[in-house]
XYZ file of C-alpha atoms in Angstrom:
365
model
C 5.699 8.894 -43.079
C 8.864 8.196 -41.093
C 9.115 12.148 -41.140
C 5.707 13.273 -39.867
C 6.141 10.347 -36.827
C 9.373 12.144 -35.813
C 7.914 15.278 -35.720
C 4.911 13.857 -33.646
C 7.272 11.919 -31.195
C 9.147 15.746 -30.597
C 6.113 17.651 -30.001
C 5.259 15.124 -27.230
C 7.453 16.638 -24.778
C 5.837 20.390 -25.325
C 2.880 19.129 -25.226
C 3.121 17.189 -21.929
C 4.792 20.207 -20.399
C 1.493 22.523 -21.545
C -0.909 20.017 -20.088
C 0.976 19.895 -16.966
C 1.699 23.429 -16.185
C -2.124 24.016 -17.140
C -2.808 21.568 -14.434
C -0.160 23.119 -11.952
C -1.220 26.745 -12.556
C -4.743 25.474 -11.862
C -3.989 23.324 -8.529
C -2.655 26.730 -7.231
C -5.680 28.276 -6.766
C -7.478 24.451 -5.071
C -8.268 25.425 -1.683
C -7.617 22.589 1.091
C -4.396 21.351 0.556
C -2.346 18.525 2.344
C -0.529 20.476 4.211
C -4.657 21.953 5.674
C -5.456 18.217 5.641
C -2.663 17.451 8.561
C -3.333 20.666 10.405
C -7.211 19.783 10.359
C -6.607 16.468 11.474
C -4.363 17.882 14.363
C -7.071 20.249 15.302
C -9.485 17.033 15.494
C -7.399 15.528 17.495
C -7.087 12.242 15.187
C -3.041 12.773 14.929
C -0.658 14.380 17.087
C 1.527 16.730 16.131
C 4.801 14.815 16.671
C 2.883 12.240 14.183
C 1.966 15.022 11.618
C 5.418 16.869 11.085
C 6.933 13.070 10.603
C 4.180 11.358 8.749
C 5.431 12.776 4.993
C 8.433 10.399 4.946
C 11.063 11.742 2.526
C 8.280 14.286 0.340
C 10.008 17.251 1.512
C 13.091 16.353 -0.528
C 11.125 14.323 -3.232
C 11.054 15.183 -6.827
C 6.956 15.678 -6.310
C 6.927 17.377 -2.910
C 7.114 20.551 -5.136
C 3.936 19.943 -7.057
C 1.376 20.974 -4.673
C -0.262 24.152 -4.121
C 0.917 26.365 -1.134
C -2.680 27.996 -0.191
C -1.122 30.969 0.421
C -4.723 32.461 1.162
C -5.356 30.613 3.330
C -4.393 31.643 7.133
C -2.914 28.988 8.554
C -2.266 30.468 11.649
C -6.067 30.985 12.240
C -5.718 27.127 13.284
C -4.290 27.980 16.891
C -1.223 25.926 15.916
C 2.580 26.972 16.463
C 3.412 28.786 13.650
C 6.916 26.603 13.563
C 4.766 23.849 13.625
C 3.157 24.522 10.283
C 6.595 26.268 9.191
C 7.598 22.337 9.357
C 4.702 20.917 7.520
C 5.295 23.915 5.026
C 8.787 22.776 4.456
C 8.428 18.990 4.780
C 5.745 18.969 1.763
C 8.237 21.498 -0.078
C 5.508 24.699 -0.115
C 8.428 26.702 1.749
C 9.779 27.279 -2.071
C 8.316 29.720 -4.751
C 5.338 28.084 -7.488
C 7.824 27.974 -10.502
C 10.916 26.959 -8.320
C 8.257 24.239 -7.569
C 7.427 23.377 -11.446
C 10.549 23.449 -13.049
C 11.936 21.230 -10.083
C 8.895 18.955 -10.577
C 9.783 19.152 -14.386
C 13.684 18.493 -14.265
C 12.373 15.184 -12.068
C 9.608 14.024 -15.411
C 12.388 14.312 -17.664
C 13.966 11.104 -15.579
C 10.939 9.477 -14.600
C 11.234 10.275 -10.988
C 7.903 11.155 -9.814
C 8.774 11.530 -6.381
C 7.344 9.617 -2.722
C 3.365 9.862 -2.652
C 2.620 12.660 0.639
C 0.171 10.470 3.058
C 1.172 6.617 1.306
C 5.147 7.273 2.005
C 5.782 5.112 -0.831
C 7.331 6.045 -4.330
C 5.134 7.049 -7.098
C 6.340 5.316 -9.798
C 5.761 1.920 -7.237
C 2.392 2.355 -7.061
C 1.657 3.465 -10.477
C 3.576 -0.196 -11.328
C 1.420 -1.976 -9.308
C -2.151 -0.559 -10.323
C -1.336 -0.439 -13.888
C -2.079 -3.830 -14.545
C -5.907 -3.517 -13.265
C -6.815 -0.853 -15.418
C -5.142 -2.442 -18.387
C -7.007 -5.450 -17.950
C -10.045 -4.341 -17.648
C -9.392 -1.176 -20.641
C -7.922 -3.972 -22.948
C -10.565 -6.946 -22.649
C -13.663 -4.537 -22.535
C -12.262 -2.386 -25.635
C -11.594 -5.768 -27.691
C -15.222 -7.228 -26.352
C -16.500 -3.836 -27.448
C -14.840 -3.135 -30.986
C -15.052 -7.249 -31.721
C -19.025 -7.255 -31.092
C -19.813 -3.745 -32.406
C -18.199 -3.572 -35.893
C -19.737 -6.804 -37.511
C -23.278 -6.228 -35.670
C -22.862 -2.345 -37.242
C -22.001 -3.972 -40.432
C -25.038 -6.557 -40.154
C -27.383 -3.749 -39.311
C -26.263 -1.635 -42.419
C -26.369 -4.884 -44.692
C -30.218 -4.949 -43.065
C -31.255 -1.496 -42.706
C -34.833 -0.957 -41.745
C -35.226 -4.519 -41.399
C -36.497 -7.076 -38.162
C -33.014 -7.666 -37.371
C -32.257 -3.929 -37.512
C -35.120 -3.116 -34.843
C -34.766 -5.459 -32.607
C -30.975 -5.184 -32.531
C -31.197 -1.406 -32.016
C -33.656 -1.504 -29.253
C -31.461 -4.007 -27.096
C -28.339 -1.579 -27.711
C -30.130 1.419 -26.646
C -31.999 -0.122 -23.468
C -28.027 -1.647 -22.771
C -27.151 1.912 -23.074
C -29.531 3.373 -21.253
C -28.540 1.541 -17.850
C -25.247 2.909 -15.887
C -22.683 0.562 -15.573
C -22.183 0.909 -11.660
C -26.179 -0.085 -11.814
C -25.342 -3.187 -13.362
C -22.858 -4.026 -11.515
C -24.443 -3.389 -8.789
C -26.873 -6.002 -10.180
C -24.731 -8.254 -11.369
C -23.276 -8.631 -7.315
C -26.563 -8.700 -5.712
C -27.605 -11.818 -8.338
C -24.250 -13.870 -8.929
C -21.445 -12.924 -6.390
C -22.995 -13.355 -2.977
C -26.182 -11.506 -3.284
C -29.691 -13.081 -2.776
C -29.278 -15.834 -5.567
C -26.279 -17.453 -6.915
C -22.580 -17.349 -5.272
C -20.721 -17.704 -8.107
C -17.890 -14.843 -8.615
C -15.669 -13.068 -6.466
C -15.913 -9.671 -5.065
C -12.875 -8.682 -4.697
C -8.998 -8.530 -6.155
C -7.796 -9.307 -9.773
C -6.416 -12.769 -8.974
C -7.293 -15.365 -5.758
C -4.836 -15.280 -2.720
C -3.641 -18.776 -3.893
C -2.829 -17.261 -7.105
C 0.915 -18.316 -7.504
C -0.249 -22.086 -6.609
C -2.432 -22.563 -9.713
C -1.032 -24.090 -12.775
C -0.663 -22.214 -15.408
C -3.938 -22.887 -17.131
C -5.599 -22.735 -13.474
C -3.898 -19.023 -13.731
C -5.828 -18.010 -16.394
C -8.876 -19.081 -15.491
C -8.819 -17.575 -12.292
C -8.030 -14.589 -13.670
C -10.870 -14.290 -16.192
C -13.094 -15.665 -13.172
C -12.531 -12.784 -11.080
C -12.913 -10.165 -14.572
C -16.222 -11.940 -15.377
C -17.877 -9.447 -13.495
C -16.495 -6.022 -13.784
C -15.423 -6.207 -17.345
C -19.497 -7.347 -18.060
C -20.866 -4.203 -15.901
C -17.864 -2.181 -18.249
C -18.823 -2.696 -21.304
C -22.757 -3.436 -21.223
C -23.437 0.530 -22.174
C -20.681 0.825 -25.020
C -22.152 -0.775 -27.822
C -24.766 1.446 -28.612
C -22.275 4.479 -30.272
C -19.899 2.061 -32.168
C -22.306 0.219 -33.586
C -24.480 2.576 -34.484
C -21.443 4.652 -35.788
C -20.448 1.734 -37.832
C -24.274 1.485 -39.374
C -24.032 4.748 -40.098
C -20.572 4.714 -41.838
C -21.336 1.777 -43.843
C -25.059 2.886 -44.675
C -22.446 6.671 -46.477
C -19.981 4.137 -48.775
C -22.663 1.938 -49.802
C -24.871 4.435 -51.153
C -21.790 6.294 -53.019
C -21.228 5.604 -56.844
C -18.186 3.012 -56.846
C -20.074 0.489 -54.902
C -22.796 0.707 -57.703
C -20.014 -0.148 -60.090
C -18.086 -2.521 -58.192
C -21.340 -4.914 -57.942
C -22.082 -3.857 -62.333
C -18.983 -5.704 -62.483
C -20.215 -9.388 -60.776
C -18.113 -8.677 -57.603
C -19.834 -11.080 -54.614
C -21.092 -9.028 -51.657
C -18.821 -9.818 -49.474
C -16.022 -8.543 -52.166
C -17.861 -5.145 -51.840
C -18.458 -4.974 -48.456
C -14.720 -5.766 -47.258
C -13.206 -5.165 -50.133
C -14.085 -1.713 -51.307
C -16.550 -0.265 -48.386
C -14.694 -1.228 -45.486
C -11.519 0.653 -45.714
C -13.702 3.913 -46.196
C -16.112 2.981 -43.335
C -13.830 2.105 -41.176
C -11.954 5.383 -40.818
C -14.513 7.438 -39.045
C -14.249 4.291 -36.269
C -10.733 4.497 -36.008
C -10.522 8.129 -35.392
C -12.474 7.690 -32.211
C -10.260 4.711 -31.428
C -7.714 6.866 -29.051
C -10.580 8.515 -27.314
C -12.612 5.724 -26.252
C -9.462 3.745 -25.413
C -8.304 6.334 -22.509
C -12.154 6.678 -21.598
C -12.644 3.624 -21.088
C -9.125 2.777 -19.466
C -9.048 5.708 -17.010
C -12.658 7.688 -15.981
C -14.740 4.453 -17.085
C -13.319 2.051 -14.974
C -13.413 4.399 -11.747
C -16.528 3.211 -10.074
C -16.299 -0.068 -11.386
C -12.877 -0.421 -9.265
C -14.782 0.856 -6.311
C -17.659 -1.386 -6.780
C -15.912 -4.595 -7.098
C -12.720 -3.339 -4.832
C -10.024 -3.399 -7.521
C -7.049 -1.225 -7.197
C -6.437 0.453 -10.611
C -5.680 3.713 -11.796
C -8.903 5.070 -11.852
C -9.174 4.896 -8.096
C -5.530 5.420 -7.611
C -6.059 9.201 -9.094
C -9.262 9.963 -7.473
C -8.040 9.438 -4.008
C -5.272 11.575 -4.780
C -7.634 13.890 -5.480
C -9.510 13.889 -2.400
C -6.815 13.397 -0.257
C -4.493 16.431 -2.433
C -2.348 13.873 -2.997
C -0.127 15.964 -5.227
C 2.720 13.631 -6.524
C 0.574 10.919 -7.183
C -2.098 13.263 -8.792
C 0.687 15.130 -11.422
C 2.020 11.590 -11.522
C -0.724 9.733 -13.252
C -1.615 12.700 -14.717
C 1.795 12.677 -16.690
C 0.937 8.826 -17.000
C -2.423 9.608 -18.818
C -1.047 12.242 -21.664
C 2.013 10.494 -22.309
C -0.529 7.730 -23.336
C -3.094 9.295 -24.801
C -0.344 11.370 -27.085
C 0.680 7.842 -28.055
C -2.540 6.491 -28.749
C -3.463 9.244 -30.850
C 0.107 8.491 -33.235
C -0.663 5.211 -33.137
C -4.527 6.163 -34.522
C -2.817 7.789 -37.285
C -0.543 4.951 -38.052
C -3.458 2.905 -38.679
C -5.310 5.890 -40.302
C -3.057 4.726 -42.952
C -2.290 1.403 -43.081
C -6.171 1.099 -43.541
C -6.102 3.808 -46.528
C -2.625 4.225 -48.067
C -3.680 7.034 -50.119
C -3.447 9.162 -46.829
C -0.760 10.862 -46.328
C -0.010 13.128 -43.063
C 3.507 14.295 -44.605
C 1.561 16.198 -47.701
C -0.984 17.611 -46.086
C -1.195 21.337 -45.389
């Protein structure tokens, strides 16, 4: 085993330099750049022009000012603007340089974790990466343990039950939970019991209260599960339905197979079967979608939760680097993302076998 997690720990590095240049190669041909974000806002007359060569900071030396995409199609010039004015801009966001003098410069940085100053926040990448990280793992941690801790045994119970009261009822509660968007229940979950027409009992806003560093240490903790109450209950209301039923369905395949016949022609108590011979079996089909639904759920699924209840995680973090072309910050959690979802999915296979140690990655073909 030791050999096949060596080789998967050296293929990360090819594989993050694929995704990225995929990504980079694609971002060339994104119309609208920052660079055409300044000059439009010049044109508006929202910034001047002194403000617009100066507002970059240090991103025309930074390790990320050579990220972006140049827009060479575009006519810049067209803008009625002094061409050394945009010559400047050009230069200061590091589109003066070639694409793959660009990428390999941007590349050289990755390799020591220097993701460069963010274009329109003037503020090191890696900073603000630091500080939003520890939204989006709270609310990707708590809502996949919620998720996995309910799911499993109610997918077990259901199989145990099949076709019976329990089983009906049960399903029609996960599906009509499923059925409703998250951002809809949140939305309902504010208007009802953080400020809305009824009860006043949550905040709104923030991971933690402004007094935060005042509280005792057991004050700490509740106040931070007070102000996740919310969000992580709007997160995780619609992702029950495809573990559980994925769980049903797994444990509905073992129990029907021959061994479990035997195992109970030999006096074995139910639960014996169950957890003793069916769940190691069942529970591999569960764990393979383990990595995916973790990065789902810690990334794209927590996006409009974060705008709903105003928390500053990754989620948001990379979509307003999107709007605004935000290039550093967008390549930078970008590299953020694949480093752990390459990680996740080693660590899926890792458990692959410590839940069936007759598999073995290092034999197979």
């Amino acid at each position: 085993m030791s050999i096949y997690i060596i080789k998967r720990l050296l293929l990360i590095l090819p594989t993050l330099f694929g995704i990225i240049l995929i990504n980079f190669v694609i971002v060339q041909f994104a119309p609208g750049g920052p660079v055409e974000q300044i000059i439009a806002q010049v044109t508006m007359g929202n910034i001047s022009t002194t403000a617009s060569v100066s507002g970059g900071g240090d991103s025309g030396t930074s390790a990320v000012a050579d990220t972006g995409s140049s827009d060479a199609n575009t006519d810049l010039g067209s803008y009625g603007l002094d061409p050394e004015l945009i010559a400047d801009l050009e230069k200061q966001f590091g589109f003066d340089k070639p694409a793959h003098v660009r990428f390999f410069n941007m590349m050289i940085n990755y390799l020591q974790l220097d993701f460069g100053t963010s274009y329109f926040q003037d503020r090191p990448v890696i900073e603000l990466v630091v500080e939003r990280m520890p939204v989006s793992i709270s609310l990707g941690l708590w809502s996949l343990l919620i998720i996995y801790s309910i799911s499993i045994p109610m997918g077990i119970a259901k199989a145990v039950r099949d076709g019976s009261r329990f089983d009906l009822w049960t399903s029609s509660l996960i599906f009509v939970g499923y059925a409703i968007p998250g951002f809809l229940f949140a939305v309902v979950l504010i208007v009802v019991f953080a400020g809305g027409n009824y009860f006043d009992l949550f905040p709104l806003r923030g991971l933690v209260s402004e007094n935060w560093d005042e509280l005792s240490w057991p004050g700490k903790i509740l106040d931070y599960f007070w102000h996740l109450a919310l969000p992580i209950t709007a997160l995780t209301i619609g992702g029950f339905a495809t573990l559980t039923m994925l769980t049903k369905n797994s444990f509905l395949e073992e129990i029907s197979k021959q061994f479990v016949l035997t195992a109970r022609a030999k006096g074995l108590t139910e639960n014996r079967v169950l957890y003793g011979h069916v769940f190691r079996n069942a529970m591999l089909i569960v764990i393979a979608g383990f990595p995916a639904a973790f990065i789902g759920i810690f990334f794209t699924g927590s996006l409009l939760i974060e705008v709903i209840f105003s928390l500053d995680g990754m989620g948001l973090l990379s979509y307003e680097a999107v709007i605004k072309r935000d290039y550093p910050i967008l390549f930078g959690t970008m590299f953020c993302l694949t480093l752990i979802a390459l990680v996740m999915h080693l660590i899926g296979d890792l458990v692959y076998v410590l839940v069936d140690p007759r598999i073995d990655f290092e034999t197979r073909d």
